[in-house]
Tab-separated table of C-alpha atoms in Angstrom:
chain	number	residue	atom	x	y	z
A	1	MET	CA	0.000	0.000	0.000
A	2	ASN	CA	1.070	3.565	-0.642
A	3	LYS	CA	2.170	5.659	2.312
A	4	VAL	CA	0.047	8.811	2.681
A	5	VAL	CA	1.462	12.143	3.840
A	6	ILE	CA	0.147	15.671	4.395
A	7	THR	CA	2.104	18.355	2.563
A	8	GLY	CA	0.081	21.551	2.919
A	9	MET	CA	-2.647	23.134	5.006
A	10	GLY	CA	-4.774	26.260	5.079
A	11	VAL	CA	-6.570	27.342	8.237
A	12	ILE	CA	-8.989	30.069	9.264
A	13	CYS	CA	-11.032	29.973	12.466
A	14	GLY	CA	-12.181	32.009	15.445
A	15	ASN	CA	-8.713	32.598	16.907
A	16	ALA	CA	-6.598	32.813	13.733
A	17	ASN	CA	-6.489	33.772	10.060
A	18	ASP	CA	-3.695	31.384	9.036
A	19	LYS	CA	-1.725	28.372	10.281
A	20	ASN	CA	0.999	30.420	12.002
A	21	GLU	CA	-1.524	32.539	13.890
A	22	PHE	CA	-3.411	29.355	14.750
A	23	ALA	CA	-0.316	27.683	16.219
A	24	ALA	CA	0.599	30.741	18.297
A	25	ALA	CA	-2.972	31.229	19.523
A	26	CYS	CA	-3.375	27.574	20.478
A	27	PHE	CA	-0.141	27.355	22.454
A	28	GLN	CA	-1.040	30.601	24.241
A	29	GLY	CA	-4.492	29.253	25.063
A	30	LYS	CA	-6.098	32.148	23.192
A	31	GLN	CA	-9.806	31.538	22.731
A	32	GLY	CA	-11.634	32.623	19.596
A	33	ILE	CA	-14.984	32.363	21.371
A	34	LYS	CA	-16.615	35.762	21.697
A	35	SER	CA	-19.875	37.703	21.590
A	36	CYS	CA	-21.587	36.957	18.277
A	37	ASN	CA	-21.982	39.535	15.508
A	38	ALA	CA	-23.006	37.128	12.744
A	39	PHE	CA	-26.694	37.192	13.692
A	40	ASN	CA	-29.046	38.382	16.414
A	41	THR	CA	-28.765	36.077	19.432
A	42	ASN	CA	-32.004	37.222	21.082
A	43	GLY	CA	-33.909	34.106	22.064
A	44	LEU	CA	-30.764	32.008	22.424
A	45	SER	CA	-29.361	30.915	25.769
A	46	THR	CA	-25.928	32.320	24.890
A	47	SER	CA	-24.268	34.983	22.772
A	48	PHE	CA	-20.854	33.236	22.730
A	49	PHE	CA	-19.733	31.704	19.435
A	50	GLY	CA	-16.416	30.815	17.800
A	51	GLU	CA	-16.796	33.537	15.209
A	52	ILE	CA	-14.143	34.426	12.624
A	53	GLU	CA	-13.224	38.091	12.763
A	54	ASN	CA	-13.776	40.544	9.902
A	55	LEU	CA	-16.743	38.647	8.432
A	56	ASP	CA	-19.363	40.927	9.973
A	57	ASN	CA	-22.625	41.446	8.096
A	58	LEU	CA	-22.067	38.468	5.781
A	59	ASP	CA	-24.939	36.004	5.517
A	60	ASN	CA	-24.320	32.293	6.056
A	61	ASP	CA	-23.799	31.477	2.371
A	62	THR	CA	-21.351	34.318	1.730
A	63	ARG	CA	-19.484	33.487	4.948
A	64	PHE	CA	-19.172	29.879	3.798
A	65	PHE	CA	-17.714	30.761	0.399
A	66	THR	CA	-15.383	33.389	1.887
A	67	ILE	CA	-14.006	30.910	4.437
A	68	LEU	CA	-13.651	28.247	1.753
A	69	LYS	CA	-11.742	30.583	-0.565
A	70	LYS	CA	-9.365	31.783	2.159
A	71	SER	CA	-8.546	28.290	3.415
A	72	ALA	CA	-8.126	26.921	-0.128
A	73	GLU	CA	-5.774	29.688	-1.192
A	74	SER	CA	-3.748	29.354	2.028
A	75	MET	CA	-3.443	25.602	1.543
A	76	MET	CA	-2.121	25.990	-2.013
A	77	THR	CA	0.403	28.605	-0.913
A	78	ASP	CA	1.570	26.414	1.954
A	79	ALA	CA	1.870	23.340	-0.293
A	80	GLN	CA	3.760	25.427	-2.872
A	81	ILE	CA	1.304	24.539	-5.618
A	82	CYS	CA	-1.141	26.497	-7.762
A	83	ARG	CA	-4.419	25.746	-9.486
A	84	ASP	CA	-2.605	24.785	-12.707
A	85	ASP	CA	-0.654	22.103	-10.807
A	86	ILE	CA	-3.874	20.538	-9.542
A	87	ILE	CA	-5.398	20.683	-13.022
A	88	SER	CA	-2.319	18.918	-14.412
A	89	TRP	CA	-2.864	16.034	-11.977
A	90	GLY	CA	-6.183	15.320	-13.698
A	91	ASN	CA	-8.431	12.664	-12.234
A	92	LYS	CA	-5.572	11.349	-10.089
A	93	CYS	CA	-6.389	14.198	-7.688
A	94	ARG	CA	-9.738	13.978	-5.895
A	95	MET	CA	-11.524	16.060	-3.291
A	96	PHE	CA	-12.881	14.782	0.040
A	97	PHE	CA	-14.882	17.476	1.777
A	98	GLY	CA	-16.674	17.376	5.133
A	99	THR	CA	-19.518	19.780	5.935
A	100	LEU	CA	-23.021	20.039	7.378
A	101	ILE	CA	-24.960	20.945	4.256
A	102	PHE	CA	-28.195	21.305	6.197
A	103	SER	CA	-26.788	24.127	8.325
A	104	SER	CA	-27.036	26.628	5.478
A	105	ASP	CA	-29.436	29.438	6.250
A	106	TYR	CA	-30.441	29.323	2.588
A	107	PHE	CA	-32.845	26.517	3.488
A	108	TYR	CA	-34.235	28.565	6.323
A	109	ARG	CA	-34.897	31.488	4.014
A	110	HIS	CA	-36.422	29.173	1.439
A	111	SER	CA	-38.816	27.728	4.013
A	112	LEU	CA	-40.051	31.235	4.815
A	113	ALA	CA	-40.455	32.465	1.236
A	114	LYS	CA	-43.047	30.790	-0.970
A	115	LYS	CA	-42.620	31.875	-4.565
A	116	ASP	CA	-46.069	31.684	-6.153
A	117	GLY	CA	-46.133	27.942	-5.621
A	118	LYS	CA	-43.199	27.418	-7.960
A	119	ALA	CA	-40.319	25.111	-7.043
A	120	ASP	CA	-37.202	26.976	-6.057
A	121	ASN	CA	-33.692	25.825	-6.905
A	122	PHE	CA	-32.740	25.143	-3.293
A	123	ILE	CA	-31.910	21.464	-3.934
A	124	ALA	CA	-29.443	22.404	-6.648
A	125	HIS	CA	-28.018	25.023	-4.290
A	126	MET	CA	-26.882	22.253	-1.939
A	127	ASN	CA	-24.030	21.454	-4.309
A	128	ASP	CA	-23.049	25.000	-5.247
A	129	PHE	CA	-20.054	24.874	-2.936
A	130	THR	CA	-18.720	21.760	-4.702
A	131	ASN	CA	-18.502	23.552	-8.011
A	132	TYR	CA	-17.127	26.637	-6.297
A	133	ALA	CA	-14.411	24.625	-4.540
A	134	LYS	CA	-13.418	22.841	-7.732
A	135	GLU	CA	-13.338	26.160	-9.568
A	136	ILE	CA	-10.955	27.649	-6.992
A	137	LEU	CA	-8.760	24.568	-6.762
A	138	GLY	CA	-8.934	23.119	-10.265
A	139	VAL	CA	-9.748	19.595	-9.094
A	140	LYS	CA	-10.542	17.346	-12.090
A	141	GLY	CA	-11.140	14.131	-10.160
A	142	ALA	CA	-14.308	13.155	-8.345
A	143	ALA	CA	-15.493	15.238	-5.397
A	144	GLU	CA	-16.686	13.209	-2.425
A	145	ILE	CA	-18.894	15.309	-0.159
A	146	ILE	CA	-19.252	13.835	3.324
A	147	SER	CA	-22.033	14.914	5.667
A	148	ALA	CA	-21.708	12.478	8.568
A	149	SER	CA	-22.811	15.048	11.123
A	150	CYS	CA	-19.904	16.336	13.230
A	151	ALA	CA	-17.696	13.415	12.190
A	152	SER	CA	-17.662	14.712	8.587
A	153	GLY	CA	-14.174	16.240	8.527
A	154	THR	CA	-12.485	13.227	10.092
A	155	THR	CA	-14.430	10.869	7.830
A	156	ALA	CA	-13.248	12.861	4.785
A	157	ALA	CA	-9.631	12.452	5.901
A	158	GLY	CA	-10.092	8.715	6.387
A	159	MET	CA	-11.652	8.266	2.963
A	160	ALA	CA	-8.762	10.149	1.357
A	161	LEU	CA	-6.335	7.848	3.173
A	162	ASP	CA	-8.115	4.791	1.782
A	163	TYR	CA	-8.193	6.092	-1.787
A	164	ILE	CA	-4.544	7.136	-1.923
A	165	ARG	CA	-3.039	4.121	-0.190
A	166	SER	CA	-5.041	1.789	-2.436
A	167	GLY	CA	-3.818	3.613	-5.564
A	168	LEU	CA	-7.187	4.983	-6.680
A	169	CYS	CA	-5.668	8.458	-6.726
A	170	ASP	CA	-2.246	10.003	-6.136
A	171	CYS	CA	-3.352	12.979	-4.085
A	172	ALA	CA	-6.422	14.695	-2.681
A	173	ILE	CA	-7.725	18.007	-1.427
A	174	VAL	CA	-9.082	17.134	2.014
A	175	GLY	CA	-10.810	18.956	4.844
A	176	GLY	CA	-13.951	20.876	5.584
A	177	VAL	CA	-15.734	24.173	6.009
A	178	ASP	CA	-18.727	25.209	8.065
A	179	SER	CA	-19.908	28.725	8.790
A	180	LEU	CA	-22.056	30.094	11.593
A	181	SER	CA	-25.729	29.527	10.974
A	182	ILE	CA	-28.777	30.724	12.859
A	183	VAL	CA	-30.452	27.403	11.994
A	184	THR	CA	-27.694	25.426	13.722
A	185	ALA	CA	-27.680	27.831	16.670
A	186	TYR	CA	-31.391	27.432	17.311
A	187	GLY	CA	-31.143	23.667	16.823
A	188	PHE	CA	-28.557	23.270	19.569
A	189	ASN	CA	-30.417	25.797	21.684
A	190	ALA	CA	-33.513	23.593	21.482
A	191	LEU	CA	-31.384	20.646	22.631
A	192	LYS	CA	-30.201	22.744	25.598
A	193	SER	CA	-26.623	21.987	24.579
A	194	LEU	CA	-25.157	25.502	24.437
A	195	SER	CA	-22.743	26.790	27.055
A	196	GLY	CA	-23.734	29.954	28.849
A	197	SER	CA	-20.159	31.228	28.622
A	198	THR	CA	-17.088	29.579	27.035
A	199	CYS	CA	-16.982	25.805	26.829
A	200	ASN	CA	-14.884	23.789	29.241
A	201	PRO	CA	-14.248	20.225	27.986
A	202	PHE	CA	-13.450	17.523	30.565
A	203	ASP	CA	-14.145	19.788	33.530
A	204	GLU	CA	-16.554	18.816	36.302
A	205	ASP	CA	-18.357	22.141	35.842
A	206	ARG	CA	-18.750	21.961	32.048
A	207	ASP	CA	-22.115	23.184	30.783
A	208	GLY	CA	-22.197	22.753	26.993
A	209	ILE	CA	-20.781	23.741	23.634
A	210	ASN	CA	-20.002	26.938	21.789
A	211	ILE	CA	-20.729	26.695	18.078
A	212	GLY	CA	-17.781	27.774	15.948
A	213	GLU	CA	-16.911	28.216	12.289
A	214	CYS	CA	-13.759	27.378	10.370
A	215	GLY	CA	-12.123	26.319	7.162
A	216	ALA	CA	-9.281	23.781	7.209
A	217	LEU	CA	-8.017	22.256	3.971
A	218	PHE	CA	-5.056	19.942	3.394
A	219	LEU	CA	-3.134	18.385	0.551
A	220	PHE	CA	-2.848	14.625	1.037
A	221	GLU	CA	-0.358	12.855	-1.251
A	222	SER	CA	1.201	9.469	-1.669
A	223	LEU	CA	4.746	9.611	-0.356
A	224	GLU	CA	6.054	8.920	-3.858
A	225	HIS	CA	4.016	11.789	-5.350
A	226	ALA	CA	5.221	14.175	-2.643
A	227	GLN	CA	8.863	13.173	-3.020
A	228	LYS	CA	8.753	13.583	-6.783
A	229	ARG	CA	7.862	17.244	-6.385
A	230	ASN	CA	10.234	17.659	-3.417
A	231	ALA	CA	7.396	18.690	-1.108
A	232	LYS	CA	7.831	19.431	2.568
A	233	ILE	CA	6.004	16.854	4.647
A	234	TYR	CA	4.088	17.522	7.859
A	235	CYS	CA	3.129	14.012	8.910
A	236	GLU	CA	2.060	10.577	7.739
A	237	VAL	CA	-1.580	9.472	7.965
A	238	VAL	CA	-1.455	5.837	9.044
A	239	GLY	CA	-4.923	4.651	10.039
A	240	TYR	CA	-8.581	5.418	10.598
A	241	ALA	CA	-11.890	3.816	11.429
A	242	LEU	CA	-15.573	4.659	11.168
A	243	GLY	CA	-18.341	3.438	13.424
A	244	ASN	CA	-21.933	3.878	14.489
A	245	ASP	CA	-23.401	3.468	17.969
A	246	ALA	CA	-26.866	2.700	16.584
A	247	TYR	CA	-28.056	4.066	19.929
A	248	HIS	CA	-29.860	7.437	19.628
A	249	ILE	CA	-30.309	10.290	17.175
A	250	THR	CA	-28.458	12.822	19.379
A	251	SER	CA	-27.118	11.085	22.502
A	252	PRO	CA	-24.011	8.862	22.410
A	253	GLU	CA	-23.981	5.399	23.930
A	254	PRO	CA	-23.351	6.368	27.580
A	255	ASN	CA	-20.722	3.739	28.421
A	256	GLY	CA	-18.526	4.729	25.504
A	257	GLU	CA	-18.515	1.325	23.821
A	258	GLY	CA	-18.981	2.789	20.347
A	259	ALA	CA	-16.207	5.339	20.877
A	260	TYR	CA	-13.909	2.665	22.298
A	261	ASN	CA	-14.511	0.340	19.351
A	262	THR	CA	-13.834	3.092	16.808
A	263	MET	CA	-10.582	4.174	18.456
A	264	LYS	CA	-9.397	0.577	18.781
A	265	ALA	CA	-10.239	-0.145	15.134
A	266	ALA	CA	-8.254	2.941	14.063
A	267	LEU	CA	-5.209	1.699	15.995
A	268	ASP	CA	-5.626	-1.746	14.416
A	269	ASP	CA	-5.783	-0.158	10.963
A	270	ALA	CA	-2.564	1.738	11.734
A	271	LYS	CA	-1.021	-1.509	13.034
A	272	ILE	CA	-0.055	0.057	16.344
A	273	LYS	CA	-0.965	-0.473	20.009
A	274	PRO	CA	-2.414	1.906	22.625
A	275	THR	CA	1.085	2.184	24.107
A	276	ASP	CA	2.270	3.860	20.883
A	277	ILE	CA	-0.089	6.843	21.223
A	278	ASP	CA	1.380	9.998	22.770
A	279	TYR	CA	-1.496	12.424	22.256
A	280	ILE	CA	-5.281	12.218	22.017
A	281	ASN	CA	-7.182	15.096	20.430
A	282	ALA	CA	-10.564	14.333	21.922
A	283	HIS	CA	-13.960	15.162	20.471
A	284	GLY	CA	-14.388	16.982	23.801
A	285	THR	CA	-17.495	19.098	23.225
A	286	GLY	CA	-17.877	20.285	26.808
A	287	THR	CA	-21.301	18.664	27.294
A	288	ILE	CA	-22.036	16.505	30.310
A	289	ILE	CA	-23.016	13.433	28.281
A	290	ASN	CA	-20.400	13.493	25.505
A	291	ASP	CA	-17.402	14.170	27.732
A	292	GLY	CA	-18.591	11.561	30.234
A	293	MET	CA	-18.926	8.942	27.511
A	294	GLU	CA	-15.594	9.800	25.883
A	295	THR	CA	-13.824	9.745	29.253
A	296	LYS	CA	-14.967	6.159	29.805
A	297	ALA	CA	-13.814	5.126	26.323
A	298	ILE	CA	-10.395	6.786	26.657
A	299	GLU	CA	-9.824	5.360	30.124
A	300	LYS	CA	-10.759	1.867	28.961
A	301	LEU	CA	-8.384	1.900	25.980
A	302	PHE	CA	-5.499	4.015	27.286
A	303	GLY	CA	-5.880	4.082	31.081
A	304	ASN	CA	-3.333	1.388	31.893
A	305	VAL	CA	-0.691	1.642	29.187
A	306	GLY	CA	2.233	2.324	31.502
A	307	LYS	CA	3.124	5.696	29.955
A	308	ASN	CA	1.868	9.269	30.019
A	309	ILE	CA	-0.577	10.245	27.282
A	310	SER	CA	-1.604	13.866	26.773
A	311	VAL	CA	-5.281	14.672	26.129
A	312	SER	CA	-6.818	17.911	24.898
A	313	SER	CA	-9.794	19.316	23.005
A	314	THR	CA	-9.326	22.039	20.378
A	315	LYS	CA	-12.995	22.980	20.866
A	316	SER	CA	-12.018	24.770	24.079
A	317	LEU	CA	-10.256	27.333	21.854
A	318	VAL	CA	-12.352	27.676	18.684
A	319	GLY	CA	-15.679	26.125	19.599
A	320	HIS	CA	-17.425	23.211	17.914
A	321	CYS	CA	-16.995	23.818	14.176
A	322	MET	CA	-19.657	21.282	13.250
A	323	GLY	CA	-18.868	19.166	10.169
A	324	ALA	CA	-15.464	20.846	9.829
A	325	SER	CA	-14.430	20.229	13.443
A	326	GLY	CA	-12.343	17.158	12.594
A	327	ALA	CA	-10.467	19.180	9.980
A	328	ILE	CA	-9.460	22.067	12.262
A	329	GLU	CA	-8.525	19.532	14.935
A	330	LEU	CA	-6.251	17.693	12.489
A	331	ALA	CA	-4.497	21.019	11.854
A	332	SER	CA	-4.004	21.513	15.594
A	333	ILE	CA	-2.488	18.029	15.957
A	334	ILE	CA	-0.027	18.622	13.121
A	335	LEU	CA	1.090	21.951	14.573
A	336	SER	CA	1.399	20.480	18.060
A	337	MET	CA	3.444	17.603	16.662
A	338	LYS	CA	5.828	19.744	14.640
A	339	ASN	CA	6.269	22.439	17.327
A	340	LYS	CA	6.555	19.864	20.135
A	341	LYS	CA	4.048	21.686	22.318
A	342	TYR	CA	0.815	20.736	24.052
A	343	ILE	CA	-2.366	22.647	23.164
A	344	PRO	CA	-4.055	23.598	26.463
A	345	MET	CA	-7.690	23.814	27.500
A	346	PRO	CA	-7.627	27.285	29.113
A	347	ASN	CA	-10.749	26.979	31.294
A	348	LEU	CA	-9.903	23.574	32.778
A	349	GLN	CA	-9.940	23.495	36.589
A	350	LYS	CA	-11.422	20.164	37.751
A	351	ASN	CA	-10.312	17.409	35.371
A	352	ILE	CA	-12.658	14.398	35.088
A	353	LEU	CA	-10.109	12.061	33.459
A	354	ASN	CA	-9.281	9.732	36.321
A	355	ALA	CA	-6.288	7.682	35.170
A	356	ALA	CA	-2.996	9.002	36.554
A	357	ASN	CA	-1.223	8.597	33.218
A	358	PHE	CA	-3.301	11.255	31.407
A	359	GLN	CA	-1.675	14.679	31.088
A	360	VAL	CA	-4.204	17.505	30.793
A	361	SER	CA	-3.585	21.159	31.474
A	362	ASN	CA	-4.803	24.732	31.069
A	363	LYS	CA	-1.222	25.728	30.129
A	364	THR	CA	1.071	24.572	27.345
A	365	PHE	CA	4.094	22.362	27.984
A	366	ASP	CA	6.780	20.665	25.890
A	367	LEU	CA	5.505	17.508	24.243
A	368	ASN	CA	7.090	14.986	21.891
A	369	ILE	CA	4.511	13.256	19.701
A	370	ASP	CA	5.285	10.251	17.540
A	371	TYR	CA	1.683	9.058	17.170
A	372	ALA	CA	-1.562	10.943	17.783
A	373	ILE	CA	-5.228	10.005	17.441
A	374	SER	CA	-8.070	12.412	16.669
A	375	ASN	CA	-11.655	11.584	17.687
A	376	SER	CA	-14.997	12.678	16.243
A	377	PHE	CA	-18.174	11.348	17.881
A	378	ALA	CA	-21.301	12.770	16.311
A	379	PHE	CA	-25.094	12.713	16.191
A	380	SER	CA	-26.846	9.508	15.129
A	381	GLY	CA	-23.878	7.557	16.480
A	382	ASN	CA	-21.561	8.547	13.619
A	383	SER	CA	-17.978	8.176	14.797
A	384	ALA	CA	-14.536	8.465	13.242
A	385	ALA	CA	-10.967	8.280	14.507
A	386	LEU	CA	-7.794	9.171	12.602
A	387	VAL	CA	-4.203	8.217	13.471
A	388	VAL	CA	-1.244	10.329	12.339
A	389	LYS	CA	2.485	9.704	12.692
A	390	ASN	CA	5.275	12.254	12.975
A	391	PHE	CA	7.284	12.394	9.749
A	392	LYS	CA	10.777	13.083	11.013
A	393	GLY	CA	12.382	13.239	7.585
A	394	GLY	CA	10.608	16.462	6.601
A	395	GLU	CA	10.716	19.908	8.148
A	396	VAL	CA	8.029	22.582	8.125
A	397	ASN	CA	9.021	25.844	6.456
């Protein structure tokens, strides 16, 4: 099988406009969760969202396309490629894109506006962003659009891994985008899942999530393809797994069996053991139920490995970026790995992870990572876990 590496990334989120800002903000524990300007929060239980700055007064659709364009252009610059390069790769370059299509406020507006009984084009609109993304990037191969709830971004990365290592394509544009949406905000408000302030994953006093927005795109390549163009290499993607609790439409299986099985399957796919993992980027939403479930799963798989394992949740810094959350969290892992620093959870005071070998903190510290696992546990039991390995032969510019 082909080895699969990541050779470029573009990031924009609530605490940063590019990958360098994102790294600095994360290590400083700088939160991008703030009072919302994207829409009126009257009627919601909170006004705190992981909002990207300088996008004021843009509706959901325009925000989405703006975030997509910025992250795509940043990724190409970072990978030292241009649109013509991607075009030249033809159908050997695909796109795997994670998003929550249903979150678009376009559908909300459509539901309110009846146009003389005539059918609107809102179904066609669902795929507008696919054509837009391919236009920006020049992708000629197939575009796989994944909407597996909040596991979408991680699922997209896993699918790209499968396609490249099996030889179905040489490279892929991978990641996700989701923008703030009043529809999503009111949905989570109805579920009573929103934090009244800023979210606090894995703390005894956690009270819910903050919805965020982001764009995070990557260039995945076979090692041979990357070496031929003398690309810098961030890391190797070595395994993943998908699962489904088949338990409830919104609540996870409370004992964490589904999460445990998905993480274990990802390690098996990577052909490594729990003792090999140095860092866990948890789904860590900051809700009572999700963090409780994930704690049980992590403790069962990694609680007695005889070594220290660091655990963190990027959502404490940028909020829950919905279908794109797995993508922004992959970026945080890569930057943590290459900079050899832990990404803190700034609000953490009373840690609920019980095993003595778990390192969690509200401050950064030096951290060597050879292997890391990223978790996404979503509605309807959708789950995904991705394993990445430090690529020590390549340096980040």
